[in-house]
Amino acid sequence: MSNPHDAGTAPDGAGAPDDLSELEFEGALDSLENVVDRLEAGELSLEEALATYERGVALSRRCEALLSRAERRIDELVTSAEGSELRPFDAEEEEDETA
């Protein structure tokens, strides 16, 4: 088992990077599922459980942000299919708006 205090990994043991902005949706969801499994097992100390729960909240927020971004992209495509002008999705512009 890897040391949760290794630089660059999260305390959930999934090996996910500490910087959640680097995680794609699937990676964030896998890490979130790992967090849930660890919490449900009930074998963590109080401090470990709190740190793991905090990580889960952050992962949940990352998944929500990525899903929201995908939904906006779909809305743009649907709007363009209805006759409006198609404009490319700018991920950097999107990050600026959500920050």
XYZ file of C-alpha atoms in Angstrom:
99
model
C 0.000 0.000 0.000
C 1.333 3.441 -0.892
C 2.124 6.048 1.713
C -0.676 8.650 1.651
C 1.859 11.312 2.572
C 3.920 10.842 -0.606
C 4.224 14.070 -2.546
C 1.757 14.347 -5.388
C -0.781 11.830 -4.128
C -3.938 12.299 -2.181
C -4.708 10.770 1.203
C -7.508 8.639 -0.289
C -4.962 6.051 -1.387
C -6.130 6.098 -4.999
C -2.946 7.719 -6.234
C -4.905 10.700 -7.544
C -2.962 13.936 -7.792
C -3.358 16.487 -5.026
C -4.166 19.096 -7.679
C -7.707 18.164 -8.677
C -7.654 20.546 -11.628
C -5.521 17.948 -13.416
C -8.114 15.174 -13.015
C -10.412 14.225 -15.855
C -13.975 13.248 -14.954
C -13.356 9.506 -14.988
C -10.306 9.785 -12.731
C -12.142 12.023 -10.279
C -15.118 9.652 -10.210
C -12.878 6.606 -9.645
C -11.140 8.406 -6.780
C -14.492 9.431 -5.314
C -15.685 5.820 -5.421
C -12.484 4.810 -3.615
C -13.167 7.436 -0.940
C -16.698 6.089 -0.431
C -15.414 2.519 -0.169
C -12.809 3.507 2.430
C -15.333 5.440 4.500
C -17.926 2.659 4.324
C -15.352 0.090 5.461
C -15.224 1.930 8.794
C -11.576 1.081 9.444
C -10.169 4.618 9.403
C -9.187 6.613 12.441
C -11.174 9.772 13.065
C -8.446 11.965 11.554
C -8.081 9.696 8.508
C -11.850 9.628 8.054
C -12.066 13.423 8.209
C -9.226 13.867 5.701
C -10.766 11.247 3.423
C -14.190 12.896 3.686
C -12.678 16.300 2.817
C -11.018 14.726 -0.209
C -14.372 13.240 -1.213
C -16.078 16.628 -1.045
C -13.358 18.126 -3.252
C -13.649 15.253 -5.729
C -17.429 15.608 -5.791
C -17.095 19.317 -6.565
C -14.605 18.545 -9.352
C -17.014 16.021 -10.901
C -19.863 18.525 -10.640
C -17.801 21.246 -12.341
C -16.783 18.921 -15.174
C -20.367 17.766 -15.687
C -21.580 21.359 -15.697
C -18.988 22.244 -18.327
C -20.064 19.277 -20.463
C -23.701 20.321 -20.138
C -22.876 23.838 -21.358
C -20.999 22.378 -24.324
C -24.052 20.271 -25.195
C -26.289 23.330 -24.873
C -24.051 25.173 -27.336
C -24.293 22.284 -29.797
C -28.068 22.040 -29.474
C -28.408 25.781 -29.921
C -26.271 25.643 -33.049
C -28.318 22.732 -34.411
C -31.432 24.873 -34.047
C -30.013 27.385 -36.473
C -27.937 29.626 -34.274
C -24.319 30.278 -35.073
C -21.925 27.569 -33.911
C -19.159 28.947 -31.760
C -16.256 26.888 -30.494
C -16.124 26.066 -26.814
C -13.192 27.795 -25.126
C -12.143 25.778 -22.056
C -9.820 28.529 -20.820
C -12.626 31.087 -20.996
C -14.833 28.634 -19.116
C -12.252 28.174 -16.330
C -11.983 31.955 -15.935
C -15.765 32.213 -15.505
C -15.931 29.435 -12.885
C -12.953 30.642 -10.857
